[in-house]
Every structure is written in C-alpha cells, then in structure tokens.
C-alpha cells in the first residue's frame, strides 16, 4: 500500500503561505478614517491608558505579594524595558501609519501566521486588560461602602474555591463592562467626551495623592523591622518587573491610533516618548508614597491607596482617592473597548478573522458587532477570574508582542525596497544622466572633485540587506546570498539563543538542576551565539536615513529588547503559560480552519496549473519542447495555453 505523504513542493508552498507578508498601498496616508488626532491628543490617550489602569491595579498587589517597597525599582525596570519596545512601536507607527498595531507591524515584515498569533494575543491583551480594570473598579467602589457589596455577594450568591478563579463572582465588574459597552456603541464622539471628563478628574486625583501622600510619609516603613526595602530579594524585583508590564500597555493604544493621526511621522514618536516618561514617573512616585505611608505587608491588594489613607485617619482623603480611581479606570475601560474592535477589524479586513467583525454600523460608524461580542467576553472574564491571574496573563501577551515587534524592526530595516521610478530633476534630467551621461559645465575644479566623490559614493552604496563593502574582503562568501537573507536567519538564531540563554539563567539551578560548570558553559555558549548573530546583522547595510522616526542603535536596541522580554516571560508562573498555550491553540484552530483560506493575500496568489511537457525529436536532429497546461475539468474557465520553446541543439 502506497502511503500518501505530501510532496516537497506541497510543503514548500504551505510554508510560503504561512510566511507571506502583507502588501501595502502606495499611499499609506490614504484612509477611510478621519485623521483628526493631534500630538497632544495622542499623548493624553497614552497617559490615560497607562496611568489610569496600572496605578490603581498593580501598586498594592505587587508591593504586598511580589516585590515589597522595591516595587519602585520594578516599575523603573519595566519602564526601561517598555521604552525599548516603545522605540520600535514609534518607528513602525510613523513609517506604517495603519491601524492594527503589533499585528500590522508583524504582518508586513515577518509573516502571516506570526501576525495572526500576535493579533490573537493582542485581542486577549485588551480583553484581559478591560476585565482586570473592571475588577479593580469594583474593589474600589466596594471599599467606599466598607465592603458591603462583597459581603452581600458572598451571602446571597455564594463562593467557590478554585485555584485560578476568584473567591466569589464579581457581578459589579461585569455590570460596569456592559454599561461601558453600551456607551461605546453610541459612536466615537460619545466615547471621546466621556474620556475627557474622566481623564481630567483622574489627573487631579493623582496630583492630590502625590502632594498629600508625601506629607504623611514615614521612612520607618523601609526599616529592617518592617522587612527592609527589598524583602523578596532580586528575584522578587524581577518577578515584579514582569508583572508591572501591565502598567505600560497603554502606549500600544498610540500606535493603534496612528491611522487617525494628522501627522503620524512626528506625532507618534513624540506622543509615545512623552506619555511613557510621564507614566514611569507617576508610577515610581505613587509607589514610593504608598509604601512610605503604611507598611508594605499590611496593604490591601484590592484598594491599596484608598485604604492607606483610611488607616492614617484621613477617611475623606481615601474617599477622594477611591472616587478619582474610579474615573481613571473608566478611561481605561473606554480605551480597551474602543481599541479591541479595531484590532479585530484590521484582522477581519485582511481575511484572517471572521468577516462579521469587519462590519461597520452605518449610523454610528463603529463596528458594533465587535464591540458587543468582546464587551460580553470581557464581562465574563471579570465575573469569574481573580485580579492577580488576569494581570499575569496579560503580561505574557504583551511581552510576546514586544518581542515580535522588535524582531520586525530588524527585518524591516534590512529589507530591500521595491524598485521605484527615479524622480526627475528640476532641470528635466534624471540624476544618473546629470552625474554621468549629460554634458555639464563646471565653474571650478572643486565642482569636478565633488562630482567624482558623488560618483564614487554612488558606486560603493549598496542595497539594504547586502554585505557592507568594508567586510567583503574578509567575509566574501556571505555576498553570495540574497539581500536580507542572512539577516533573517540571524534574527531567528538570535531569538533562539535568547530563549536558551534565559532558560539557563531562570531554570538552570532550580528546575534543570544543572551543576555550576554546566550552567556557566551553556551561558557562555548561547551568549556567544547571541553576539555572533548580532554581529552578522550589523555587518549588513541598513536603510538610509528616512524622514520618519528611526530607532537608534539598530540592531542593538531591538536585540536587548528581545532578550529582556524573553527573560521576563520566563519569570511568569507555570499556570500563566498553561492558560496562554490553551488560548494559542484555540487561535491556531481559527487560523488553519478559517484565516489561511480567506486571507486576502491568499486570494492574490495565482492559481497553480497542472503542466505537462512533451519532447519531439525532429529529422534535423534537434529537440523540440512543447509545454501545455492540462484541464482536469472540461468546464474549467482557465483555457488551454500552449507555449512552444526554442530549438535546443543536442
């Protein structure tokens, strides 16, 4: 019995389908959306997305259970790591001003299946972000009423004891999400007006926390009697850093809004840098205020800031903080519910996700079906999951998106542009004709020298992705590869070495139980592989300086971002990885069952034809080849094409 295994050509075509990239329009500024957002609008959008959520969700949870007062260091490290990723997002957002954020960036540079994986995880990121903020919103409102809402729920509805679920269902969190969903469906103007109102109140409350909190600060809370500044050690600081990434997800909203920015080339980089800097400053200062007001081990994770003022005897201040936090978290709920349908919309427009999410309501001009569906899913998550599980689940999706965006920056920077027609000069001649072919008069000998230098530079200039001329005498064998091919292989090798290196650093002495000499040997081996991959990327030509923002020190900054993101992902708990794997498996079922067949890039590909070749020996002794397409079905609309080749001498 003959086994029916796929041929090599079939496997090759299948891999090409998985790694095909998206083709963009010639004019990327052309859009059906309204480009109305200024730099200030984008900056406030990013600040509201970051400061409004993590400030009230993470400070108490991480300070009490993970890092202690060293949460200040965790936020600084998380902000630095986010800055590396933010550079990459800023370059993509200004260079490719299209909605879709990390999904779009990966699609145009790495490949389709990787883009779907990132988009699928970004959807999870926004869903869990909204659910986590809704639970925090519920906890703060409950603290205002002395936890009467929670007591009523436990008495009349009940509790359950499941490890990764909440102690009791949070009906209030699910309810606020459904109410916010109803407002979002009314249109962008209603959402924008609500966001401005809540953001103004939130900024005022943050200023109040910093001023009044430092007045009540007690340095004894950092003493050895209270456990010291870093009671969980360096490991706790790094684990806190991984969790604190949730706080900086907001700058992704800026990139997602690039298609609505008036001048994305300037607005996206400025808004990203300013919002991230202010958010990092706010997080570190509020964390210092919180851990200086009360001992870190006595914090209430659900409503740490308001409870801290209550315990210092200022009930009215705690009420203001709780009320302001509710307004701040309302902005995040609106932002998540507004951004999530856009990601699904971009994926649906490309054919990778269900087409129903690409439908736009003709009256409100928003994807109502996507808003309602994902709003209900957010409400279900907020109803049954606890806050800490949601926050850790969110971090892994964010870190994975940062990793692929950083890799995409390297690939795109060394990619060869498609051939473009040369622009005519002001005098009607092409630049080549002016420099070489045309007759030109020179006023001085220095003009002739400048022309020679320009011709020499043009001769030595190479395309992006090619080996630099200075390294060709020593590494001439690398010049035989296609432009960008070595860079792509080196990026894959660098990411592989990063995963192996971080596994040794995180699990070498614990789970793997390696002896010290083996750990050191593996670290040196994979470290050399990482540096060698980085060197092979660096010796190739990059794109010349563009008019848009570019990440400095490429490939160093994206490589460090990849290494740091992988390390932080491995610091997350095992259950987080298990839940993430389940979600990813569901995503692959959606892609291979629907997306790969309905992709617009798949529809653009030419349909394969069955071809047969016949060879006829002529009396003259020459060979005639006839190639003919075969029609398996007489009703096939593709006609019969016949091509007669040239005579080939034997």
mmCIF file of C-alpha atoms in Angstrom, residues 11-364:
data_model
loop_
_atom_site.group_PDB
_atom_site.id
_atom_site.type_symbol
_atom_site.label_atom_id
_atom_site.label_comp_id
_atom_site.label_asym_id
_atom_site.label_seq_id
_atom_site.Cartn_x
_atom_site.Cartn_y
_atom_site.Cartn_z
ATOM 1 C CA UNK A 11 5.210 21.504 1.867
ATOM 2 C CA UNK A 12 7.165 24.382 0.350
ATOM 3 C CA UNK A 13 4.006 26.098 -0.884
ATOM 4 C CA UNK A 14 2.362 25.551 2.504
ATOM 5 C CA UNK A 15 5.296 27.169 4.335
ATOM 6 C CA UNK A 16 5.200 30.045 1.880
ATOM 7 C CA UNK A 17 1.533 30.569 2.687
ATOM 8 C CA UNK A 18 2.323 30.710 6.399
ATOM 9 C CA UNK A 19 5.098 33.271 5.941
ATOM 10 C CA UNK A 20 3.633 35.507 3.226
ATOM 11 C CA UNK A 21 3.706 39.208 4.080
ATOM 12 C CA UNK A 22 1.092 41.885 3.580
ATOM 13 C CA UNK A 23 1.408 44.257 0.640
ATOM 14 C CA UNK A 24 0.656 47.876 1.479
ATOM 15 C CA UNK A 25 -0.879 50.567 -0.651
ATOM 16 C CA UNK A 26 1.343 53.071 -2.424
ATOM 17 C CA UNK A 27 -0.125 55.955 -0.406
ATOM 18 C CA UNK A 28 -0.213 54.838 3.230
ATOM 19 C CA UNK A 29 -1.689 58.170 4.335
ATOM 20 C CA UNK A 30 -4.866 57.407 2.426
ATOM 21 C CA UNK A 31 -7.523 56.040 4.751
ATOM 22 C CA UNK A 32 -11.258 55.809 5.179
ATOM 23 C CA UNK A 33 -10.880 57.005 8.766
ATOM 24 C CA UNK A 34 -10.686 60.616 9.865
ATOM 25 C CA UNK A 35 -7.152 61.869 10.544
ATOM 26 C CA UNK A 36 -8.073 64.277 13.319
ATOM 27 C CA UNK A 37 -5.798 63.436 16.289
ATOM 28 C CA UNK A 38 -3.012 65.838 17.203
ATOM 29 C CA UNK A 39 0.160 65.147 19.183
ATOM 30 C CA UNK A 40 -1.497 66.337 22.399
ATOM 31 C CA UNK A 41 -4.492 64.076 21.786
ATOM 32 C CA UNK A 42 -2.279 61.037 21.316
ATOM 33 C CA UNK A 43 -0.169 61.908 24.362
ATOM 34 C CA UNK A 44 -3.210 62.200 26.617
ATOM 35 C CA UNK A 45 -4.571 58.990 25.141
ATOM 36 C CA UNK A 46 -1.378 57.155 26.068
ATOM 37 C CA UNK A 47 -1.187 58.671 29.549
ATOM 38 C CA UNK A 48 -4.808 57.796 30.230
ATOM 39 C CA UNK A 49 -4.303 54.221 29.053
ATOM 40 C CA UNK A 50 -1.220 53.654 31.219
ATOM 41 C CA UNK A 51 -1.640 55.747 34.340
ATOM 42 C CA UNK A 52 -5.368 55.230 34.663
ATOM 43 C CA UNK A 53 -5.196 51.455 34.997
ATOM 44 C CA UNK A 54 -1.962 50.154 36.495
ATOM 45 C CA UNK A 55 -1.715 52.902 39.080
ATOM 46 C CA UNK A 56 -4.726 51.506 40.942
ATOM 47 C CA UNK A 57 -4.493 47.852 39.895
ATOM 48 C CA UNK A 58 -0.869 46.896 40.446
ATOM 49 C CA UNK A 59 0.640 49.014 43.194
ATOM 50 C CA UNK A 60 -0.958 47.154 46.098
ATOM 51 C CA UNK A 61 -0.828 43.673 44.532
ATOM 52 C CA UNK A 62 2.843 43.743 43.531
ATOM 53 C CA UNK A 63 4.051 45.603 46.635
ATOM 54 C CA UNK A 64 2.454 43.147 49.061
ATOM 55 C CA UNK A 65 2.865 39.806 47.278
ATOM 56 C CA UNK A 66 5.835 40.150 44.921
ATOM 57 C CA UNK A 67 8.396 42.927 45.487
ATOM 58 C CA UNK A 68 7.654 44.925 48.655
ATOM 59 C CA UNK A 69 8.851 48.547 48.657
ATOM 60 C CA UNK A 70 11.251 47.560 45.855
ATOM 61 C CA UNK A 71 8.252 47.885 43.563
ATOM 62 C CA UNK A 72 9.812 51.278 42.816
ATOM 63 C CA UNK A 73 12.753 49.504 41.142
ATOM 64 C CA UNK A 74 10.373 47.103 39.400
ATOM 65 C CA UNK A 75 8.489 49.999 37.812
ATOM 66 C CA UNK A 76 11.725 51.677 36.721
ATOM 67 C CA UNK A 77 12.968 48.474 35.065
ATOM 68 C CA UNK A 78 9.588 47.833 33.476
ATOM 69 C CA UNK A 79 9.546 51.396 32.180
ATOM 70 C CA UNK A 80 13.032 50.994 30.715
ATOM 71 C CA UNK A 81 12.125 47.722 29.009
ATOM 72 C CA UNK A 82 8.922 49.297 27.720
ATOM 73 C CA UNK A 83 10.949 52.220 26.366
ATOM 74 C CA UNK A 84 12.975 49.841 24.196
ATOM 75 C CA UNK A 85 9.748 48.381 22.844
ATOM 76 C CA UNK A 86 8.213 51.857 22.540
ATOM 77 C CA UNK A 87 11.041 52.918 20.215
ATOM 78 C CA UNK A 88 10.121 50.051 17.895
ATOM 79 C CA UNK A 89 6.413 50.893 18.036
ATOM 80 C CA UNK A 90 7.181 54.559 17.329
ATOM 81 C CA UNK A 91 9.197 53.745 14.191
ATOM 82 C CA UNK A 92 6.510 51.427 12.867
ATOM 83 C CA UNK A 93 3.682 53.807 13.756
ATOM 84 C CA UNK A 94 5.316 56.699 11.923
ATOM 85 C CA UNK A 95 6.553 54.620 8.987
ATOM 86 C CA UNK A 96 3.408 52.486 8.555
ATOM 87 C CA UNK A 97 0.515 54.647 9.850
ATOM 88 C CA UNK A 98 -2.126 51.929 9.690
ATOM 89 C CA UNK A 99 -4.443 50.531 12.344
ATOM 90 C CA UNK A 100 -3.646 47.114 13.770
ATOM 91 C CA UNK A 101 -0.602 47.986 15.877
ATOM 92 C CA UNK A 102 1.701 44.982 16.536
ATOM 93 C CA UNK A 103 -0.425 42.760 14.302
ATOM 94 C CA UNK A 104 0.081 45.027 11.292
ATOM 95 C CA UNK A 105 3.793 45.542 12.021
ATOM 96 C CA UNK A 106 4.419 41.790 12.123
ATOM 97 C CA UNK A 107 2.319 41.132 9.017
ATOM 98 C CA UNK A 108 4.291 43.455 6.754
ATOM 99 C CA UNK A 109 7.733 42.253 7.857
ATOM 100 C CA UNK A 110 7.714 38.717 9.335
ATOM 101 C CA UNK A 111 4.784 36.712 8.006
ATOM 102 C CA UNK A 112 1.093 35.905 8.142
ATOM 103 C CA UNK A 113 0.926 33.178 10.777
ATOM 104 C CA UNK A 114 3.118 35.181 13.136
ATOM 105 C CA UNK A 115 0.962 38.247 12.571
ATOM 106 C CA UNK A 116 -2.166 36.250 13.340
ATOM 107 C CA UNK A 117 -0.558 34.918 16.508
ATOM 108 C CA UNK A 118 0.322 38.442 17.644
ATOM 109 C CA UNK A 119 -3.103 39.812 16.709
ATOM 110 C CA UNK A 120 -4.788 36.938 18.526
ATOM 111 C CA UNK A 121 -2.724 37.695 21.644
ATOM 112 C CA UNK A 122 -3.394 41.433 21.367
ATOM 113 C CA UNK A 123 -7.108 40.635 21.384
ATOM 114 C CA UNK A 124 -6.529 38.646 24.576
ATOM 115 C CA UNK A 125 -4.452 41.527 25.947
ATOM 116 C CA UNK A 126 -7.268 44.030 25.557
ATOM 117 C CA UNK A 127 -9.926 41.635 26.840
ATOM 118 C CA UNK A 128 -7.988 40.778 29.994
ATOM 119 C CA UNK A 129 -6.944 44.398 30.450
ATOM 120 C CA UNK A 130 -10.557 45.503 30.473
ATOM 121 C CA UNK A 131 -11.581 42.658 32.795
ATOM 122 C CA UNK A 132 -8.737 43.358 35.255
ATOM 123 C CA UNK A 133 -9.558 47.061 35.404
ATOM 124 C CA UNK A 134 -13.248 46.278 35.894
ATOM 125 C CA UNK A 135 -12.406 44.089 38.919
ATOM 126 C CA UNK A 136 -10.217 46.854 40.325
ATOM 127 C CA UNK A 137 -13.040 49.336 39.722
ATOM 128 C CA UNK A 138 -15.388 47.043 41.635
ATOM 129 C CA UNK A 139 -12.923 46.673 44.510
ATOM 130 C CA UNK A 140 -12.513 50.419 44.931
ATOM 131 C CA UNK A 141 -16.235 51.061 44.846
ATOM 132 C CA UNK A 142 -16.712 48.272 47.378
ATOM 133 C CA UNK A 143 -14.128 49.863 49.676
ATOM 134 C CA UNK A 144 -16.089 53.117 49.697
ATOM 135 C CA UNK A 145 -19.097 51.231 51.129
ATOM 136 C CA UNK A 146 -16.969 49.271 53.627
ATOM 137 C CA UNK A 147 -17.067 46.054 51.551
ATOM 138 C CA UNK A 148 -20.824 45.704 51.882
ATOM 139 C CA UNK A 149 -21.155 44.752 48.206
ATOM 140 C CA UNK A 150 -18.754 41.817 48.572
ATOM 141 C CA UNK A 151 -20.413 40.628 51.776
ATOM 142 C CA UNK A 152 -23.819 40.737 50.090
ATOM 143 C CA UNK A 153 -22.494 38.697 47.141
ATOM 144 C CA UNK A 154 -20.916 36.036 49.368
ATOM 145 C CA UNK A 155 -24.072 35.737 51.479
ATOM 146 C CA UNK A 156 -26.720 35.604 48.768
ATOM 147 C CA UNK A 157 -24.821 34.167 45.759
ATOM 148 C CA UNK A 158 -22.051 32.088 47.335
ATOM 149 C CA UNK A 159 -18.336 31.427 46.968
ATOM 150 C CA UNK A 160 -16.077 28.849 45.325
ATOM 151 C CA UNK A 161 -12.555 27.573 45.983
ATOM 152 C CA UNK A 162 -10.884 27.061 42.604
ATOM 153 C CA UNK A 163 -7.163 27.957 42.378
ATOM 154 C CA UNK A 164 -7.257 30.305 39.380
ATOM 155 C CA UNK A 165 -10.768 31.679 39.832
ATOM 156 C CA UNK A 166 -11.991 34.467 42.064
ATOM 157 C CA UNK A 167 -13.283 33.714 45.569
ATOM 158 C CA UNK A 168 -16.724 34.933 44.561
ATOM 159 C CA UNK A 169 -18.385 36.157 41.336
ATOM 160 C CA UNK A 170 -17.956 39.884 40.766
ATOM 161 C CA UNK A 171 -21.337 40.995 39.476
ATOM 162 C CA UNK A 172 -20.421 44.673 39.766
ATOM 163 C CA UNK A 173 -17.345 44.344 37.499
ATOM 164 C CA UNK A 174 -19.364 42.532 34.844
ATOM 165 C CA UNK A 175 -22.097 45.156 35.077
ATOM 166 C CA UNK A 176 -19.782 48.152 34.565
ATOM 167 C CA UNK A 177 -18.305 46.495 31.479
ATOM 168 C CA UNK A 178 -21.733 46.003 29.959
ATOM 169 C CA UNK A 179 -22.624 49.637 30.677
ATOM 170 C CA UNK A 180 -19.352 50.843 29.106
ATOM 171 C CA UNK A 181 -20.032 48.643 26.081
ATOM 172 C CA UNK A 182 -23.398 50.324 25.620
ATOM 173 C CA UNK A 183 -21.748 53.779 25.625
ATOM 174 C CA UNK A 184 -19.053 52.711 23.131
ATOM 175 C CA UNK A 185 -21.670 51.525 20.660
ATOM 176 C CA UNK A 186 -23.098 55.080 20.553
ATOM 177 C CA UNK A 187 -20.152 56.292 18.491
ATOM 178 C CA UNK A 188 -16.713 57.876 18.757
ATOM 179 C CA UNK A 189 -17.984 61.323 19.820
ATOM 180 C CA UNK A 190 -19.737 59.976 22.922
ATOM 181 C CA UNK A 191 -16.659 57.911 23.851
ATOM 182 C CA UNK A 192 -14.334 60.896 23.397
ATOM 183 C CA UNK A 193 -16.494 63.192 25.510
ATOM 184 C CA UNK A 194 -16.636 60.690 28.377
ATOM 185 C CA UNK A 195 -12.892 60.084 28.184
ATOM 186 C CA UNK A 196 -12.093 63.797 28.511
ATOM 187 C CA UNK A 197 -14.294 64.182 31.586
ATOM 188 C CA UNK A 198 -12.883 61.164 33.397
ATOM 189 C CA UNK A 199 -9.268 61.981 32.450
ATOM 190 C CA UNK A 200 -9.483 65.499 33.914
ATOM 191 C CA UNK A 201 -10.712 64.153 37.267
ATOM 192 C CA UNK A 202 -8.046 61.412 37.262
ATOM 193 C CA UNK A 203 -5.131 63.806 36.763
ATOM 194 C CA UNK A 204 -6.345 65.971 39.612
ATOM 195 C CA UNK A 205 -6.553 62.980 41.962
ATOM 196 C CA UNK A 206 -3.018 61.829 41.059
ATOM 197 C CA UNK A 207 -1.648 65.263 41.947
ATOM 198 C CA UNK A 208 -3.524 65.083 45.262
ATOM 199 C CA UNK A 209 -2.063 61.632 46.053
ATOM 200 C CA UNK A 210 1.496 62.777 45.469
ATOM 201 C CA UNK A 211 1.251 66.000 47.483
ATOM 202 C CA UNK A 212 -0.722 64.719 50.465
ATOM 203 C CA UNK A 213 0.944 61.294 50.438
ATOM 204 C CA UNK A 214 4.476 62.654 50.810
ATOM 205 C CA UNK A 215 3.286 64.763 53.740
ATOM 206 C CA UNK A 216 2.169 61.562 55.513
ATOM 207 C CA UNK A 217 5.296 59.567 54.537
ATOM 208 C CA UNK A 218 7.120 57.657 57.296
ATOM 209 C CA UNK A 219 10.678 56.440 56.439
ATOM 210 C CA UNK A 220 10.421 53.790 59.204
ATOM 211 C CA UNK A 221 8.320 51.690 56.846
ATOM 212 C CA UNK A 222 11.550 50.913 54.942
ATOM 213 C CA UNK A 223 13.422 49.816 58.084
ATOM 214 C CA UNK A 224 14.587 46.283 58.855
ATOM 215 C CA UNK A 225 11.801 45.860 61.425
ATOM 216 C CA UNK A 226 9.252 46.073 58.611
ATOM 217 C CA UNK A 227 11.216 43.740 56.324
ATOM 218 C CA UNK A 228 13.527 46.209 54.613
ATOM 219 C CA UNK A 229 13.369 47.768 51.174
ATOM 220 C CA UNK A 230 13.613 44.521 49.153
ATOM 221 C CA UNK A 231 12.160 41.717 51.321
ATOM 222 C CA UNK A 232 11.783 39.360 48.338
ATOM 223 C CA UNK A 233 15.289 39.999 47.012
ATOM 224 C CA UNK A 234 16.411 40.395 43.405
ATOM 225 C CA UNK A 235 14.158 37.581 42.239
ATOM 226 C CA UNK A 236 11.145 39.417 43.646
ATOM 227 C CA UNK A 237 12.179 42.632 41.914
ATOM 228 C CA UNK A 238 12.426 40.886 38.532
ATOM 229 C CA UNK A 239 9.158 38.994 39.063
ATOM 230 C CA UNK A 240 7.535 42.319 39.944
ATOM 231 C CA UNK A 241 9.019 43.849 36.792
ATOM 232 C CA UNK A 242 7.393 41.159 34.662
ATOM 233 C CA UNK A 243 4.009 41.810 36.250
ATOM 234 C CA UNK A 244 4.411 45.589 36.119
ATOM 235 C CA UNK A 245 4.500 45.451 32.334
ATOM 236 C CA UNK A 246 0.730 45.594 32.531
ATOM 237 C CA UNK A 247 1.043 49.218 33.562
ATOM 238 C CA UNK A 248 2.694 50.285 30.300
ATOM 239 C CA UNK A 249 0.383 48.604 27.818
ATOM 240 C CA UNK A 250 -1.206 51.985 27.157
ATOM 241 C CA UNK A 251 1.404 53.227 24.667
ATOM 242 C CA UNK A 252 0.223 50.494 22.300
ATOM 243 C CA UNK A 253 -3.011 52.488 22.021
ATOM 244 C CA UNK A 254 -0.995 55.316 20.431
ATOM 245 C CA UNK A 255 0.288 53.029 17.691
ATOM 246 C CA UNK A 256 -3.198 51.600 17.189
ATOM 247 C CA UNK A 257 -4.469 55.156 16.561
ATOM 248 C CA UNK A 258 -1.779 56.078 14.012
ATOM 249 C CA UNK A 259 -4.248 55.833 11.126
ATOM 250 C CA UNK A 260 -6.236 58.673 12.694
ATOM 251 C CA UNK A 261 -3.261 60.960 13.442
ATOM 252 C CA UNK A 262 -2.899 64.152 11.436
ATOM 253 C CA UNK A 263 0.881 63.898 11.159
ATOM 254 C CA UNK A 264 1.871 60.391 12.316
ATOM 255 C CA UNK A 265 5.507 60.836 11.266
ATOM 256 C CA UNK A 266 6.014 63.360 14.081
ATOM 257 C CA UNK A 267 3.072 62.812 16.408
ATOM 258 C CA UNK A 268 3.565 59.084 17.088
ATOM 259 C CA UNK A 269 7.223 59.248 18.316
ATOM 260 C CA UNK A 270 6.675 62.395 20.415
ATOM 261 C CA UNK A 271 3.457 61.141 21.998
ATOM 262 C CA UNK A 272 4.985 57.742 22.761
ATOM 263 C CA UNK A 273 8.103 59.150 24.425
ATOM 264 C CA UNK A 274 6.320 61.834 26.469
ATOM 265 C CA UNK A 275 3.483 59.608 27.672
ATOM 266 C CA UNK A 276 5.822 56.763 28.654
ATOM 267 C CA UNK A 277 8.175 59.088 30.537
ATOM 268 C CA UNK A 278 5.342 60.713 32.480
ATOM 269 C CA UNK A 279 3.753 57.339 33.231
ATOM 270 C CA UNK A 280 7.012 55.914 34.591
ATOM 271 C CA UNK A 281 7.475 58.990 36.773
ATOM 272 C CA UNK A 282 3.927 58.730 38.114
ATOM 273 C CA UNK A 283 4.240 55.016 38.897
ATOM 274 C CA UNK A 284 7.517 55.308 40.764
ATOM 275 C CA UNK A 285 6.370 58.295 42.837
ATOM 276 C CA UNK A 286 2.973 56.828 43.711
ATOM 277 C CA UNK A 287 4.624 53.516 44.659
ATOM 278 C CA UNK A 288 7.008 55.388 46.946
ATOM 279 C CA UNK A 289 4.109 57.287 48.524
ATOM 280 C CA UNK A 290 2.106 54.107 49.106
ATOM 281 C CA UNK A 291 4.909 52.102 50.736
ATOM 282 C CA UNK A 292 6.004 55.091 52.857
ATOM 283 C CA UNK A 293 2.515 55.759 54.208
ATOM 284 C CA UNK A 294 1.863 52.239 55.571
ATOM 285 C CA UNK A 295 3.999 49.072 55.884
ATOM 286 C CA UNK A 296 4.045 47.081 52.667
ATOM 287 C CA UNK A 297 2.948 43.817 54.313
ATOM 288 C CA UNK A 298 -0.288 45.369 55.591
ATOM 289 C CA UNK A 299 -1.522 46.691 52.239
ATOM 290 C CA UNK A 300 -4.927 45.761 50.890
ATOM 291 C CA UNK A 301 -4.286 44.491 47.329
ATOM 292 C CA UNK A 302 -7.809 45.314 46.138
ATOM 293 C CA UNK A 303 -7.779 49.017 47.109
ATOM 294 C CA UNK A 304 -4.334 49.843 48.439
ATOM 295 C CA UNK A 305 -4.258 53.627 48.006
ATOM 296 C CA UNK A 306 -7.652 54.426 49.498
ATOM 297 C CA UNK A 307 -7.139 52.002 52.401
ATOM 298 C CA UNK A 308 -3.765 53.618 53.133
ATOM 299 C CA UNK A 309 -5.437 56.987 53.701
ATOM 300 C CA UNK A 310 -8.199 55.352 55.740
ATOM 301 C CA UNK A 311 -5.625 53.755 58.047
ATOM 302 C CA UNK A 312 -3.784 57.053 58.560
ATOM 303 C CA UNK A 313 -7.017 58.592 59.802
ATOM 304 C CA UNK A 314 -7.995 60.582 56.720
ATOM 305 C CA UNK A 315 -11.220 58.938 55.636
ATOM 306 C CA UNK A 316 -12.176 61.901 53.464
ATOM 307 C CA UNK A 317 -8.862 61.599 51.550
ATOM 308 C CA UNK A 318 -9.471 57.901 51.000
ATOM 309 C CA UNK A 319 -12.889 58.729 49.595
ATOM 310 C CA UNK A 320 -11.344 61.212 47.129
ATOM 311 C CA UNK A 321 -8.738 58.670 46.035
ATOM 312 C CA UNK A 322 -11.365 55.966 45.527
ATOM 313 C CA UNK A 323 -13.605 58.316 43.563
ATOM 314 C CA UNK A 324 -10.719 59.531 41.395
ATOM 315 C CA UNK A 325 -9.537 55.987 40.743
ATOM 316 C CA UNK A 326 -12.990 55.057 39.503
ATOM 317 C CA UNK A 327 -12.833 57.900 36.980
ATOM 318 C CA UNK A 328 -9.304 56.914 35.922
ATOM 319 C CA UNK A 329 -10.240 53.298 35.379
ATOM 320 C CA UNK A 330 -13.302 54.351 33.412
ATOM 321 C CA UNK A 331 -10.947 55.890 30.840
ATOM 322 C CA UNK A 332 -9.113 52.583 30.537
ATOM 323 C CA UNK A 333 -12.329 50.644 30.102
ATOM 324 C CA UNK A 334 -13.385 53.008 27.342
ATOM 325 C CA UNK A 335 -9.926 52.792 25.735
ATOM 326 C CA UNK A 336 -9.867 48.978 25.726
ATOM 327 C CA UNK A 337 -13.395 48.651 24.428
ATOM 328 C CA UNK A 338 -12.587 51.223 21.753
ATOM 329 C CA UNK A 339 -9.247 49.698 20.644
ATOM 330 C CA UNK A 340 -10.096 45.993 20.741
ATOM 331 C CA UNK A 341 -12.683 46.061 17.925
ATOM 332 C CA UNK A 342 -10.146 47.946 15.768
ATOM 333 C CA UNK A 343 -7.645 45.092 16.035
ATOM 334 C CA UNK A 344 -10.365 42.588 15.184
ATOM 335 C CA UNK A 345 -11.493 44.894 12.380
ATOM 336 C CA UNK A 346 -7.978 45.017 10.869
ATOM 337 C CA UNK A 347 -7.656 41.221 11.021
ATOM 338 C CA UNK A 348 -11.105 40.778 9.507
ATOM 339 C CA UNK A 349 -10.320 43.222 6.699
ATOM 340 C CA UNK A 350 -7.262 41.119 5.849
ATOM 341 C CA UNK A 351 -9.419 37.988 5.857
ATOM 342 C CA UNK A 352 -7.657 36.342 8.812
ATOM 343 C CA UNK A 353 -10.595 36.726 11.205
ATOM 344 C CA UNK A 354 -14.321 36.291 10.844
ATOM 345 C CA UNK A 355 -15.762 38.769 8.368
ATOM 346 C CA UNK A 356 -18.609 39.718 10.681
ATOM 347 C CA UNK A 357 -16.186 41.791 12.790
ATOM 348 C CA UNK A 358 -15.406 43.990 9.770
ATOM 349 C CA UNK A 359 -18.981 45.258 9.541
ATOM 350 C CA UNK A 360 -19.421 48.923 10.482
ATOM 351 C CA UNK A 361 -22.712 50.390 11.618
ATOM 352 C CA UNK A 362 -23.826 52.973 9.016
ATOM 353 C CA UNK A 363 -25.177 55.349 11.678
ATOM 354 C CA UNK A 364 -22.550 55.331 14.450
#
